[in-house]
Coordinates of C-alpha atoms in Angstrom, one line a residue:
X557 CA -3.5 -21.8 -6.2
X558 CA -2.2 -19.5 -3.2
X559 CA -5.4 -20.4 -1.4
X560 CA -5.7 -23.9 -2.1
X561 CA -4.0 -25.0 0.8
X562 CA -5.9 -22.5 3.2
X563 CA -9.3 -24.1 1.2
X564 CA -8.3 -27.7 1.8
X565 CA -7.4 -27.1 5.6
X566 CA -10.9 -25.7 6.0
X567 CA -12.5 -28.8 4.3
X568 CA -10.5 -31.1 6.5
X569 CA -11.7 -29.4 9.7
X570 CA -15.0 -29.5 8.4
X571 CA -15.2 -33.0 7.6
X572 CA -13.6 -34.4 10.6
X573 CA -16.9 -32.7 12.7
X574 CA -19.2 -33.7 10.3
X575 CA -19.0 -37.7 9.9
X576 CA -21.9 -38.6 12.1
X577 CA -24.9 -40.1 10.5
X578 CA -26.4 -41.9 13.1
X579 CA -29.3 -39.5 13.5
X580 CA -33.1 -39.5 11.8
X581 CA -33.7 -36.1 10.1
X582 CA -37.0 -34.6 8.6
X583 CA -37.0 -32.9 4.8
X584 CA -36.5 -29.6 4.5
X585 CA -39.3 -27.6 3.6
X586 CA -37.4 -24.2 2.9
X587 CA -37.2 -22.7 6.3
X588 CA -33.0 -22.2 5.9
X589 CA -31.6 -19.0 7.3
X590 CA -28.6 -17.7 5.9
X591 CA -25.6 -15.6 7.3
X592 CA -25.8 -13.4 4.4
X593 CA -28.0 -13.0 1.0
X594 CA -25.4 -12.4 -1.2
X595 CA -21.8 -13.7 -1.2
X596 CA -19.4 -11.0 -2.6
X597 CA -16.0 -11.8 -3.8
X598 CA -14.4 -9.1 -4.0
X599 CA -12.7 -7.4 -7.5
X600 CA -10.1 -10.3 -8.9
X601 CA -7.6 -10.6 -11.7
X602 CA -8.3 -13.0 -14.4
X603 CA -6.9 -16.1 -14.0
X604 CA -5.9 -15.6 -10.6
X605 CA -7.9 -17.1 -7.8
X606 CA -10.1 -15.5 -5.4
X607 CA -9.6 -15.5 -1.5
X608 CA -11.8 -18.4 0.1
X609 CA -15.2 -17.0 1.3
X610 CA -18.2 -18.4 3.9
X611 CA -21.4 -18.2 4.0
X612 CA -23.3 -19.8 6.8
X613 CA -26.4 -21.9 6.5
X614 CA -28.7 -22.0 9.7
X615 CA -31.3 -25.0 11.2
X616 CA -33.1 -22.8 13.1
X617 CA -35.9 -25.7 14.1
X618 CA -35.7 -28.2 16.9
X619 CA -35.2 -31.4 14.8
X620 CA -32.2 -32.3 12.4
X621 CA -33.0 -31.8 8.5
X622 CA -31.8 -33.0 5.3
X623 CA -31.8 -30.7 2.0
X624 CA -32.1 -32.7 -0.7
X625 CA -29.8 -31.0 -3.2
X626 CA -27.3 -28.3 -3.1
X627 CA -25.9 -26.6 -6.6
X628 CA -24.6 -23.8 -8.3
X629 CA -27.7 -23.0 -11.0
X630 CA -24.8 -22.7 -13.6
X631 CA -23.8 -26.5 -12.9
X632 CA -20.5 -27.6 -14.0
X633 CA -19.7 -24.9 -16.4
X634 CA -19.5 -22.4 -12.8
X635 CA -16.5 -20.6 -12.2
X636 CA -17.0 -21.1 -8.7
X637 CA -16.4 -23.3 -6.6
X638 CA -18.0 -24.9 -3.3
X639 CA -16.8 -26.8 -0.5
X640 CA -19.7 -28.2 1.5
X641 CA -19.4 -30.5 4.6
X642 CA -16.3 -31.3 3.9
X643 CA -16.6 -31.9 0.4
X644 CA -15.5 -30.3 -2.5
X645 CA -17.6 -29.8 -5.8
X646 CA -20.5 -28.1 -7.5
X647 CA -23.2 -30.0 -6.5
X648 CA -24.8 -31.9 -3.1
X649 CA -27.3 -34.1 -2.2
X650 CA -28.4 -35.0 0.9
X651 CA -27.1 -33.0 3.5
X652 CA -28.1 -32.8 7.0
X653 CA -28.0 -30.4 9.3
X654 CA -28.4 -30.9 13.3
X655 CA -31.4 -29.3 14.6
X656 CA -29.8 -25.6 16.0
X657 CA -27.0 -25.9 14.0
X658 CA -25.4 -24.4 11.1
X659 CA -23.5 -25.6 8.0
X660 CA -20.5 -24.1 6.6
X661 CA -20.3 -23.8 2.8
X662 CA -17.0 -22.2 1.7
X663 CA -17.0 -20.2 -1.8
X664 CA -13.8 -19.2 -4.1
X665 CA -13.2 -18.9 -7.9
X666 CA -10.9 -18.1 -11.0
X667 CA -12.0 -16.8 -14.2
X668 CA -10.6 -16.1 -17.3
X669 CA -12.2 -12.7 -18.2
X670 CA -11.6 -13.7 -21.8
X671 CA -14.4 -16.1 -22.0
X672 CA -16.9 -14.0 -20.1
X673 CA -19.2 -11.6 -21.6
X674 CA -19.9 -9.1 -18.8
X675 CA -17.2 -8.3 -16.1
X676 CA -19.6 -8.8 -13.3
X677 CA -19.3 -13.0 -13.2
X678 CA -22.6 -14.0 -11.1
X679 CA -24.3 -17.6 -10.1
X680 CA -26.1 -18.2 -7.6
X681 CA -26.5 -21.3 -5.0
X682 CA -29.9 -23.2 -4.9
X683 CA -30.8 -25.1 -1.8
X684 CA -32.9 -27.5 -2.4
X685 CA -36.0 -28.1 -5.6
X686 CA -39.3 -26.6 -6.2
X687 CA -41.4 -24.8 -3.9
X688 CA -38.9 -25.2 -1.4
X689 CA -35.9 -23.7 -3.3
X690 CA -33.9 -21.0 -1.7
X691 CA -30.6 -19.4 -3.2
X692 CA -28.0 -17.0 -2.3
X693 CA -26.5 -14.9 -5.2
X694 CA -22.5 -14.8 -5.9
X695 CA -21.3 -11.8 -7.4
X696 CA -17.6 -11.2 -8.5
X697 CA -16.0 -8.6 -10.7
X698 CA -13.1 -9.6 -12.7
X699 CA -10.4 -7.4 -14.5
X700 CA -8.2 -8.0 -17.4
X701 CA -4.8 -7.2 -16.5
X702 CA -1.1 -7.3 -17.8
X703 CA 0.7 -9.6 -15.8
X704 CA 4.8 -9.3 -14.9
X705 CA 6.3 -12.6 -13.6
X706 CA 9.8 -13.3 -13.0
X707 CA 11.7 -16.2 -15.4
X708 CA 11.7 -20.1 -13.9
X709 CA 14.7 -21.8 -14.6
X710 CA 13.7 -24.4 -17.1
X711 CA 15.6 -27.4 -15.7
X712 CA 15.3 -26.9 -11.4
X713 CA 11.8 -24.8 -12.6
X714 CA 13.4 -22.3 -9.6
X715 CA 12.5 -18.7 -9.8
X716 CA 15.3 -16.8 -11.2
X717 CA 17.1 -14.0 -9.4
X718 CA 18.3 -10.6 -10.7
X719 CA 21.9 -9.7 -10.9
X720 CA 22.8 -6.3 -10.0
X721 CA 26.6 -5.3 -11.0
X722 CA 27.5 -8.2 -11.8
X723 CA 26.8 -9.3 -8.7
X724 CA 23.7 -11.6 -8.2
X725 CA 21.0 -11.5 -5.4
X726 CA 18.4 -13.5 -3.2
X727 CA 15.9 -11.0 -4.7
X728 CA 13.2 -13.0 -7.1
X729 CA 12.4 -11.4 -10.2
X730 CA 14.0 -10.4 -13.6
X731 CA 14.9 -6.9 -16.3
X732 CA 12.0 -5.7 -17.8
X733 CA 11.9 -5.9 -21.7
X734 CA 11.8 -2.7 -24.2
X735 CA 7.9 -4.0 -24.7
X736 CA 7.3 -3.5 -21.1
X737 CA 9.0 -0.1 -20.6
X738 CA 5.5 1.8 -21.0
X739 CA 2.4 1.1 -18.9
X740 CA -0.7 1.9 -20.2
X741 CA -3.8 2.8 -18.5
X742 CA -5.5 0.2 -21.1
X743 CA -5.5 -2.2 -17.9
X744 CA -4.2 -2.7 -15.0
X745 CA -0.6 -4.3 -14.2
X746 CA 0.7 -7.1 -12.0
X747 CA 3.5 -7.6 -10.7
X748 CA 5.2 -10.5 -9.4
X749 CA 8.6 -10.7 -7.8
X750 CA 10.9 -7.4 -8.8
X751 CA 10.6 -6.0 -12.2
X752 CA 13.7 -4.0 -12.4
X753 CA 14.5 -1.1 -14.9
X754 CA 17.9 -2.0 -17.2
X755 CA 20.6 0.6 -17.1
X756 CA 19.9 3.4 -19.8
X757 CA 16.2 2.8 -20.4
X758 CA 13.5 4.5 -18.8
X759 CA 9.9 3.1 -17.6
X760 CA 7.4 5.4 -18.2
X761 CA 3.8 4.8 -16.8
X762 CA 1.3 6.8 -18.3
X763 CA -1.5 8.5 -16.4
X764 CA -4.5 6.7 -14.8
X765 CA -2.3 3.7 -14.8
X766 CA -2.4 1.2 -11.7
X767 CA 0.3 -1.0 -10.9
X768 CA -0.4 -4.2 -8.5
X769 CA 2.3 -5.9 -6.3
X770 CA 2.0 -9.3 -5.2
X771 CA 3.2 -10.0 -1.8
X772 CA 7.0 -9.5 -1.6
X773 CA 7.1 -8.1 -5.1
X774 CA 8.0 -4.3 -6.0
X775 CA 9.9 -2.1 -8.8
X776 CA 13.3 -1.4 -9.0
X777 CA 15.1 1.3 -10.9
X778 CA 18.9 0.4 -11.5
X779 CA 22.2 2.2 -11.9
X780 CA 21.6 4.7 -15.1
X781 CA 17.5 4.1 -15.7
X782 CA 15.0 6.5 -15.3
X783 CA 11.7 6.2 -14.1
X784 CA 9.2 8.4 -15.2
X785 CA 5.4 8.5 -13.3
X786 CA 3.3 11.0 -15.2
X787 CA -0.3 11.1 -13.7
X788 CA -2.3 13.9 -13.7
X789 CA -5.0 16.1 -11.2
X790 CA -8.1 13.9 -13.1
X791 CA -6.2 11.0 -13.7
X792 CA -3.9 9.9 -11.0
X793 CA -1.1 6.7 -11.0
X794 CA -1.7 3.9 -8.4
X795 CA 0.8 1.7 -6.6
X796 CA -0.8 -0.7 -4.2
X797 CA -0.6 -4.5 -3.0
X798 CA -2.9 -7.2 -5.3
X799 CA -5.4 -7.7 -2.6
X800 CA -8.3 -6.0 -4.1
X801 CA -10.5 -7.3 -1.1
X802 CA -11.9 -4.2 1.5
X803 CA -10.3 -5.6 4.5
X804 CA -7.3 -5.4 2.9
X805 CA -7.5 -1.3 1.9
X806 CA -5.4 -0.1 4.9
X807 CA -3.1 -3.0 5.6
X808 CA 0.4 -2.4 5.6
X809 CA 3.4 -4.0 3.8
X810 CA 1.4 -5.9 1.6
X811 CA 4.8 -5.7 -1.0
X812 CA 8.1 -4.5 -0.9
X813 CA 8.7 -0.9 -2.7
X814 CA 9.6 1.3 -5.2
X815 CA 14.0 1.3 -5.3
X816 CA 15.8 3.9 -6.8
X817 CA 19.1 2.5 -6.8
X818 CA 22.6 4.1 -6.4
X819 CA 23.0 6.0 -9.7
X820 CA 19.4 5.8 -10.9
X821 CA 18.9 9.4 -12.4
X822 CA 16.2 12.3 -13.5
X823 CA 13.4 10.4 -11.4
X824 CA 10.2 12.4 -11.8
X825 CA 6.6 11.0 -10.1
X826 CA 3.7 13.1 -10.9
X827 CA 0.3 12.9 -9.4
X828 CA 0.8 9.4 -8.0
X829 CA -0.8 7.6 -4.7
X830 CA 1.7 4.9 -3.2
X831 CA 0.3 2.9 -0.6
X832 CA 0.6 -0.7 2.2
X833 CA 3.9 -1.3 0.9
X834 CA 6.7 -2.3 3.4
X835 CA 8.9 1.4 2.2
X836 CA 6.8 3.6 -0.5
X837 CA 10.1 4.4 -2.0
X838 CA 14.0 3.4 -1.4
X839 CA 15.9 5.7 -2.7
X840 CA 20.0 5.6 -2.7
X841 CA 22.7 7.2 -3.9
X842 CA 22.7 10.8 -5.8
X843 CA 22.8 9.7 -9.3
X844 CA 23.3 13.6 -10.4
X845 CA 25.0 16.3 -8.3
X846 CA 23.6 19.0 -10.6
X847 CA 19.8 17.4 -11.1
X848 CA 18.0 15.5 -8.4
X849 CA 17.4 12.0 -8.3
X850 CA 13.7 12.4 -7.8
X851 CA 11.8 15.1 -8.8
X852 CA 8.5 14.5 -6.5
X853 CA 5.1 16.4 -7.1
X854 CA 1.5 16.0 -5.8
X855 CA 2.0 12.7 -4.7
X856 CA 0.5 11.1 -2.0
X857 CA 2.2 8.1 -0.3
X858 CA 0.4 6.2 2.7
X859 CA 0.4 3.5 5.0
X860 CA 4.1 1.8 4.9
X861 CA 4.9 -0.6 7.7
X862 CA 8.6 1.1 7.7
X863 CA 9.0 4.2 5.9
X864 CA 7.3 6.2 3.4
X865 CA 10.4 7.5 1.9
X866 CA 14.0 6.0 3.1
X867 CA 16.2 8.5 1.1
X868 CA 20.2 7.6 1.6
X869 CA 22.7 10.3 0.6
X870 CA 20.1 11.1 -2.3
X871 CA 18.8 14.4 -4.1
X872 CA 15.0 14.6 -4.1
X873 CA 12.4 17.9 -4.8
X874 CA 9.4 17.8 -3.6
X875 CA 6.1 19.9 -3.5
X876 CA 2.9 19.0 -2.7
X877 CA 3.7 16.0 -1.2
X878 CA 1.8 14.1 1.4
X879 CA 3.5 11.6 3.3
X880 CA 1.2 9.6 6.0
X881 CA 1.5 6.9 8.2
X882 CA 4.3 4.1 8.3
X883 CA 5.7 2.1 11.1
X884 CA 8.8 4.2 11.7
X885 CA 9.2 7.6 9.7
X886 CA 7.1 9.5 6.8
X887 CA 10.1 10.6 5.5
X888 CA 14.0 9.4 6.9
X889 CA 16.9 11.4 5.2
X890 CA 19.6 9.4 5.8
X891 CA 23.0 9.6 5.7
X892 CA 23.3 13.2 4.3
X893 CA 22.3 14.6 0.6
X894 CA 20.3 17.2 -0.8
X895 CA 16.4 17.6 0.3
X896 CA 14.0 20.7 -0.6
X897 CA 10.8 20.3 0.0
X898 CA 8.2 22.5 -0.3
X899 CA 4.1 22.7 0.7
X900 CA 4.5 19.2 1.8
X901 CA 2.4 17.6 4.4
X902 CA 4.1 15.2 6.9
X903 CA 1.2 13.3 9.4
X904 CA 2.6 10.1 11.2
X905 CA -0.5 9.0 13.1
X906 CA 0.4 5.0 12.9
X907 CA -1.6 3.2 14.9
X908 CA -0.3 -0.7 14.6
X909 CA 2.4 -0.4 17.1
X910 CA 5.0 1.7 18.9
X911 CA 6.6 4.1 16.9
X912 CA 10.4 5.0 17.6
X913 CA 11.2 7.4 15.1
X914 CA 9.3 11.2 14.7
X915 CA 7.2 11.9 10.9
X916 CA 10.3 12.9 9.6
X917 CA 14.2 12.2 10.2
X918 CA 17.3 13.8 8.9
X919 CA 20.6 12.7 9.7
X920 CA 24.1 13.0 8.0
X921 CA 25.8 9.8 9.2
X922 CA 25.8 5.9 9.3
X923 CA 27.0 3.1 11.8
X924 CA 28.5 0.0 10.9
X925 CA 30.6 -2.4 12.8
X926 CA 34.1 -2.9 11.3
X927 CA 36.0 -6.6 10.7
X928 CA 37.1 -6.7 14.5
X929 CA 33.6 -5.7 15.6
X930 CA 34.4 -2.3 16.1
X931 CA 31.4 0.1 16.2
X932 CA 32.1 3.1 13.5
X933 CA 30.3 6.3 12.6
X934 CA 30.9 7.6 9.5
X935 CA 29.7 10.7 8.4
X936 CA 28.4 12.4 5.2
X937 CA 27.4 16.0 4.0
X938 CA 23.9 17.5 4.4
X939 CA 24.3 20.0 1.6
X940 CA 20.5 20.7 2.4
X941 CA 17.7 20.1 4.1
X942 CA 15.2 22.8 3.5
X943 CA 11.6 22.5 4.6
X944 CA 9.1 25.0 3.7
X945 CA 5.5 26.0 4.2
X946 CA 5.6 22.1 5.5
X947 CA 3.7 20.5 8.2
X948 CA 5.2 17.7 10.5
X949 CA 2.5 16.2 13.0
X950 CA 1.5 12.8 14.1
X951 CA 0.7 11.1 17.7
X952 CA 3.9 11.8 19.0
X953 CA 5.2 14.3 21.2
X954 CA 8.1 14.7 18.8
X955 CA 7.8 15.1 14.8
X956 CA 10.5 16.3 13.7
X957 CA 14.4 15.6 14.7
X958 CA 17.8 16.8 12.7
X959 CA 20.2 14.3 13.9
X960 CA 23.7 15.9 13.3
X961 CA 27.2 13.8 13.9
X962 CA 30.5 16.5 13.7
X963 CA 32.6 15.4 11.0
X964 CA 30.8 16.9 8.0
X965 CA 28.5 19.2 6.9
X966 CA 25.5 20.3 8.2
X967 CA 23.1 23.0 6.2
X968 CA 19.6 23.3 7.1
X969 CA 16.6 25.7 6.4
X970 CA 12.8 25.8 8.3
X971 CA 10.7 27.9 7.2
X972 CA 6.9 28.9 7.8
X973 CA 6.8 25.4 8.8
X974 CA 4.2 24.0 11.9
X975 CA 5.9 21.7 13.7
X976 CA 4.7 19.3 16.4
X977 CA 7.7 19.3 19.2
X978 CA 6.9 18.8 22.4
X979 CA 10.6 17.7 24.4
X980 CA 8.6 16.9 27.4
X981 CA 12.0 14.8 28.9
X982 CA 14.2 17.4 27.9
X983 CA 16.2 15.4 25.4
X984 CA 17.4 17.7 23.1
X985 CA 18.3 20.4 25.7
X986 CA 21.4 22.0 24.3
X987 CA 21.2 21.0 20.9
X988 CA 21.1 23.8 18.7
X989 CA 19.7 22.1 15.8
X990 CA 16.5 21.8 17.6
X991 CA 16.1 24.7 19.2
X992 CA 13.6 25.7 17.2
X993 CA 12.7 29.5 18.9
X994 CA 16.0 30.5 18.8
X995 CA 18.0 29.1 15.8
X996 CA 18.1 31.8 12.7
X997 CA 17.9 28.5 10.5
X998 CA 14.1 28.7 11.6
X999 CA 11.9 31.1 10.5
X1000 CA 8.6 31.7 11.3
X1001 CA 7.3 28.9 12.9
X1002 CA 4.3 27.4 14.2
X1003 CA 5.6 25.2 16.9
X1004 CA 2.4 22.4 18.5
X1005 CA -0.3 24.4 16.4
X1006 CA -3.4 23.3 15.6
X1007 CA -3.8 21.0 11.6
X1008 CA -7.4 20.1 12.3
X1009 CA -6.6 17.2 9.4
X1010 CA -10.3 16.0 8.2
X1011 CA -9.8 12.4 9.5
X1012 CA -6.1 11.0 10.4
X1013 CA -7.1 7.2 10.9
X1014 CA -8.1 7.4 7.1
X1015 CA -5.4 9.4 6.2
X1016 CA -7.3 12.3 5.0
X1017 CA -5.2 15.5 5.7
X1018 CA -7.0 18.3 4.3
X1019 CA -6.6 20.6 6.9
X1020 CA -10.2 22.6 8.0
X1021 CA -11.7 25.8 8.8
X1022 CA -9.5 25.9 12.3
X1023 CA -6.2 25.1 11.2
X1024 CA -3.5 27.1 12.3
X1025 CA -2.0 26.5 8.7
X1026 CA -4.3 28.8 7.2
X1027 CA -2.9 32.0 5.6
X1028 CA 0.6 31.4 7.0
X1029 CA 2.7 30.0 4.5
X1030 CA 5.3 32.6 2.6
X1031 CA 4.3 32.9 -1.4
X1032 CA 6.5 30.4 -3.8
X1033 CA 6.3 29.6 -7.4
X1034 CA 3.6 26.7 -6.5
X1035 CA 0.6 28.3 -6.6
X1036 CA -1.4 25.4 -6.6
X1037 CA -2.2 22.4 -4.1
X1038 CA -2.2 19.3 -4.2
X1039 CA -6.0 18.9 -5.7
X1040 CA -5.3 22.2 -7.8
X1041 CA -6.6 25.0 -5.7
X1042 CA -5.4 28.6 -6.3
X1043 CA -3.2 29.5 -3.6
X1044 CA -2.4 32.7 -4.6
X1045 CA -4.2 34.2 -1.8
X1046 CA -4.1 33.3 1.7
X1047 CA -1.4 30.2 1.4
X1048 CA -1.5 27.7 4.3
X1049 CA 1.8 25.6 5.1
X1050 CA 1.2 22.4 4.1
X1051 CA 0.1 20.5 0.9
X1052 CA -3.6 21.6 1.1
X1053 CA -5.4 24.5 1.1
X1054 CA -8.3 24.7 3.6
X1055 CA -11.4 23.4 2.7
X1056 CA -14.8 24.1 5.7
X1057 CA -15.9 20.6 6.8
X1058 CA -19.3 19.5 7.0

C-alpha cells in the first residue's frame, strides 16, 4: 500500500488531460513505439508492493488512433497491475491516442512468492489483436523473506512503542522474541520499526545473512544484550535500506541505524557491509571497562547521511575497517572513551552537501544548556585514542581533528598514519594536538600523501599502484586485509593492500 497514494495521484493527473473525445481517430495497424521493450521492476519482497513504474506508448503518425484492446496476456490472474488513461485495471479497450502524442501506462505489483513457481514473475502487455499485436514484457524478481513488524495496539490499532528503563519512547517498534534472536542466511530479513535486543540475550546473525530496514526503522541493542555479527571473507553480513530498486543503491538515510545502547556489552561485527542509513552505528556508553563494547573487524560501512560511527564515551576495536562517506563524519568519538584502531581506512568524499566536520572526530567533552539556560561544558576522559597504519582522506582540506577541552584526560597515539591536513586559515596554529610534525604522540607520518583510492564516488578504496600507503605501515598481529591478502611483506597503512589497476 505505501504507493497507492503516489499511484492514484498519477491516475488523477492522467485522467483530468485525457477526457476529450470529440476527435475522429483511424485503427491502429501496429505502428506503436514504445519508451522501452521491457518494463523491469526491480527485486521485491513477497507481499510487499512494488514502486510504481512507466512505460510510454508513442503515436508517431499524423492522425489520432484507437487500439482496440490493451491487456496483460495473463488476464485477471496477473500480479500486476496497470493504470491506463486514467484508469485502473487489467484490461482496455478503445483507447485513443492524439496523433504525435504519447500515452502513459503506469505498471506496479505484489506477489506472494508462495504461490509462484519460479522467482522471476513475468507477463507481458499486448496492444492490440492479431497481426497487429505488439507487447512489452514485465519482468520482476521476488524474494521470500522473514519479516519483523512492530505490535499494533488491538483496540486504537496504534503502533506500539518500546520502553527503555522503564521509561517509554516515541520510538515505533517492539523486543525481539527468543525465536528471533538468530538470523539465518535461509532468507533475507525485514525490518520494520526498531527491533530491539532484551537485556541478557544476544542476537546473533549468521553469515551471508542480509537484514533490510524500512524507512525509519533500525536495530537496537539494549542495556546488558549482545549483539553478535559473524560474516565471513566469502560470505559477508548486509545491512541496508528495503529499496531494492538501482536508483536507490547509493542513497543515504534510507533507515535509522544500528544502536548500541548505554551498557550494551561484548559487541563483535565481523565481515559486515553497513550502508544509506542515517548513522551506520550509535554507539553509547562503555558497557565494560575491561572489554570493549564493540569489537569491529573487516567491516565496511558506507554512505550515512550523518555519521558512520557516532561512538559516545564508548570502547570500540577495530581493524580493517573501512569507513566512507556520510554527511558529517566517518567516524565521531565523542565525549571521551577508549578507541584503537588499527589498518583502518577513513575516506569522507560526500558529495550531497556541505560537510562541516573532517573523516574523523575525537573529542572528550559535551555541551548542554543548564535549567537557567546556561551554556556548560562538561568534560570526560579520553583514555585512548590510538590510530595506526590508518588513512584519513576525503574532499576536505582537513580530515582529521582531536578536539581537546582542559578538565580531563587526554591520551592519544598516531602512528604510520597518512593524514590529509591541510590548515590553509591557520586555525589550529598553537594547538599542540594537531601539530602533527612536531608532537612525539605522532610517529611517522604521511601528512597530504597520495591514496590513489580506485574510485571514491563509488566508494571503492583500494588503494593502487601509486599510493603513498604502500610499504609504509609498521608490522602488527593483523597480517591480513580486509579481502584476505597477506600482508606480511610490504604493509601499506590503511585497510587494503595495493592491488595495480587496469
Amino acid at each position: 500500500m505505501r504507493y497507492f497514494i503516489t499511484f492514484i495521484i498519477c491516475a488523477v493527473l492522467i485522467s483530468m488531460s485525457s477526457c476529450r473525445k470529440d476527435f475522429s481517430t483511424i485503427p491502429n495497424f501496429g505502428s506503436l513505439e514504445f519508451s522501452k521493450d521491457t518494463v523491469f521492476l526491480d527485486t521485491i519482497f513477497t507481499n510487499i508492493g512494488s514502486a510504481t513504474y512507466n512505460l510510454k506508448v508513442y503515436n508517431r503518425g499524423n492522425k489520432a488512433i484507437t487500439i482496440p484492446k490493451i491487456a496483460l496476456e495473463n488476464g485477471t490472474s496477473s500480479n500486476y497491475r496497470l493504470n491506463v488513461d486514467g484508469i485502473p485495471g487489467k484490461e482496455f479497450n478503445d483507447i485513443d491516442i492524439l496523433g504525435k502524442d504519447s500515452l502513459f501506462i503506469f505498471v506496479e505489483t505484489t506477489i506472494d512468492v508462495n504461490t509462484t513457481t519460479d522467482p522471476l514473475y513475468t507477463d507481458r502487455i499486448l496492444f492490440d489483436t492479431g497481426s497487429n499485436q505488439q507487447d512489452v514484457d514485465l519482468v520482476t524478481l521476488v524474494q521470500d523473506a522473514n519479516f519483523i513488524f512492530p505490535d499494533r495496539n488491538p483496540i486504537s490499532m496504534k503502533i506500539d512503542s518500546l520502553t527503555f528503563d522503564g521509561q517509554p519512547t516515541t520510538i515505533k517498534g517492539r523486543f525481539l522474541t527468543d525465536a528471533e534472536l538468530t538470523i539465518t542466511n535461509s532468507k533475507p530479513t525485514v525490518i520494520y520499526g526498531y527491533a530491539a535486543v532484551p537485556a541478557n540475550k544476544t542476537l546473533t546473525i549468521e553469515a551471508g545473512s542480509k537484514v533490510y530496514f524500512h524507512s525509519n526503522s533500525g536495530l537496537i541493542v539494549d542495556n546488558k544484550s549482545t549483539l553478535k555479527v559473524n560474516g565471513t571473507l566469502a560470505e559477508k553480513v548486509t545491512f541496508e535500506g528495503d529499496r531494492l530498486e538501482n536508483r536507490f543503491s547509493q542513497t543515504p538515510g534510507q533507515w535509522g541505524t544500528i544502536w548500541m545502547r548505554a551498557g550494551s556489552k561484548e559487541n563483535e561485527v565481523h565481515h559486515a557491509q553497513i550502508r544509506n542509513g542515517i548513522i551506520g552505528i550509535l554507539i553509547d556508553s562503555i558497557g565494560s571497562t575491561s572489554t570493549p563494547t564493540l569489537k569491529l573487524q573487516n567491516t565496511e560501512i558506507y554512505n550515512h547521511s550523518n555519521f558512520g560511527i557516532l561512538a559516545r564515551e564508548t570502547n570500540i576495536e577495530g581493524h580493517n575497517v573501512v569507513i566512507g562517506s556520510a554527511g558529517q563524519a566517518s567516524l565521531a568519538a565523542t565525549i571521551g572513551g577508549t578507541y584503537n584502531f588499527t589498518h583502518s581506512t577513513f575516506a569522507n568524499f560526500w558529495n550531497n552537501g556541505i560537510r562541516q566536520l573532517p573523516a574523523v572526530l575525537v573529542n572528550n567533552f559535551f555541551i548542554y544548556n543548564d535549567a537557567n539556560g546556561q551554556e556548560i561544558t562538561e568534560t570526560r576522559d579520553l583514555k585512548a585514542a590510538n590510530f595506526t597504519n590508518c588513512i584519513f582522506d576525503g574532499n576536505n582540506n582537513i580530515e582529521f581533528i582531536l578536539d581537546k577541552v582542559d578538565g580531563g584526560l587526554f591520551n592519544y597515539n598516531i602512528s604510520n598514519c597518512m593524514i590529509s591536513f591541510i590548515d590553509a586559515n591557520n586555525s589550529f596554529a598553537g594547538n599542540i594536538e594537531m601539530d602533527i610534525l612536531n608532537n612525539s604522540n605522532y610517529q611517522d607520518i604521511i601528512l597530504n600523501g597520495f591514496a590513489n583510492f580506485k574510485n571514491t564516488q563509488n566508494e571503492d578504496f583500494i588503494i593502487g599502484q601509486d599510493s603513498d600507503a604502500i610499504n609504509k605501515a609498521k608490522a602488527t598481529q593483523f597480517n591480513l586485509d580486509i579481502l584476505g591478502v597477506d600482508r606480511t611483506v610490504n604493509p601499506a597503512i590503511g585497510a587494503y593492500q595495493s592491488i595495480i589497476f587496469d
